[in-house]
Tab-separated table of C-alpha atoms in Angstrom:
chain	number	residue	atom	x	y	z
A	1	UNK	CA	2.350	15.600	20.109
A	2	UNK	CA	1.152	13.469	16.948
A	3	UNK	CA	-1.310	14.735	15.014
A	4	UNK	CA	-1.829	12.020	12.801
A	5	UNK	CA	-2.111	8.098	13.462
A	6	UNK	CA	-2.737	5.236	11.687
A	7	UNK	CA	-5.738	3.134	12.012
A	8	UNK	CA	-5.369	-0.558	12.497
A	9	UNK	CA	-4.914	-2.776	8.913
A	10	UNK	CA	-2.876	-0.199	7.453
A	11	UNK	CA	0.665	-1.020	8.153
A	12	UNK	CA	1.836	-2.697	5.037
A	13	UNK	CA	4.519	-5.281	5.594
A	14	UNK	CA	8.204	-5.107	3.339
A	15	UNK	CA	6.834	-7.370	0.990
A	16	UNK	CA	3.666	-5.324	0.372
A	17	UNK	CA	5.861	-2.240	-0.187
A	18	UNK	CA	7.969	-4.685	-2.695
A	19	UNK	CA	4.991	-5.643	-4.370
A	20	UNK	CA	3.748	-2.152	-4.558
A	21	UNK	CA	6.623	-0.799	-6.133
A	22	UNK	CA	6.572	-3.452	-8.793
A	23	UNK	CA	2.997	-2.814	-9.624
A	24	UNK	CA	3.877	0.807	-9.894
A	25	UNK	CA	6.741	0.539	-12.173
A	26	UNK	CA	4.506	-1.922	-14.491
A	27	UNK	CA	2.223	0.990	-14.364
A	28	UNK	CA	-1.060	-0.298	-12.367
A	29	UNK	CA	-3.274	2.112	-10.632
A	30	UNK	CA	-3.372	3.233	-6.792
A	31	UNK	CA	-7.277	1.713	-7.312
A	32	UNK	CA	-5.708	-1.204	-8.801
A	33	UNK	CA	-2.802	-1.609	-6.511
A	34	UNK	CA	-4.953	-1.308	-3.530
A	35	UNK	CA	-7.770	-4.062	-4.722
A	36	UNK	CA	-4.555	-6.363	-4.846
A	37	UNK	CA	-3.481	-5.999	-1.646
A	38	UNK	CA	-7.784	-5.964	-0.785
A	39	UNK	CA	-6.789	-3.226	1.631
């Protein structure tokens, strides 16, 4: 059995994960990252 799920809004789609990986290479924050996406 699972013991973790995710809740709903969290999957992020390829081009999120793209976009996330960009932002991390420039550098950017998790906090920043994540008030891009407005996750």
């Amino acid at each position: 059995m699972q013991n973790y799920y995710t809740p709903k809004s969290k999957h992020l789609t390829l081009t999120e994960r793209r976009m996330i990986e960009r932002w991390l290479q420039e550098g950017l924050s998790n906090r920043e990252i994540a008030r891009r996406l407005a996750k």
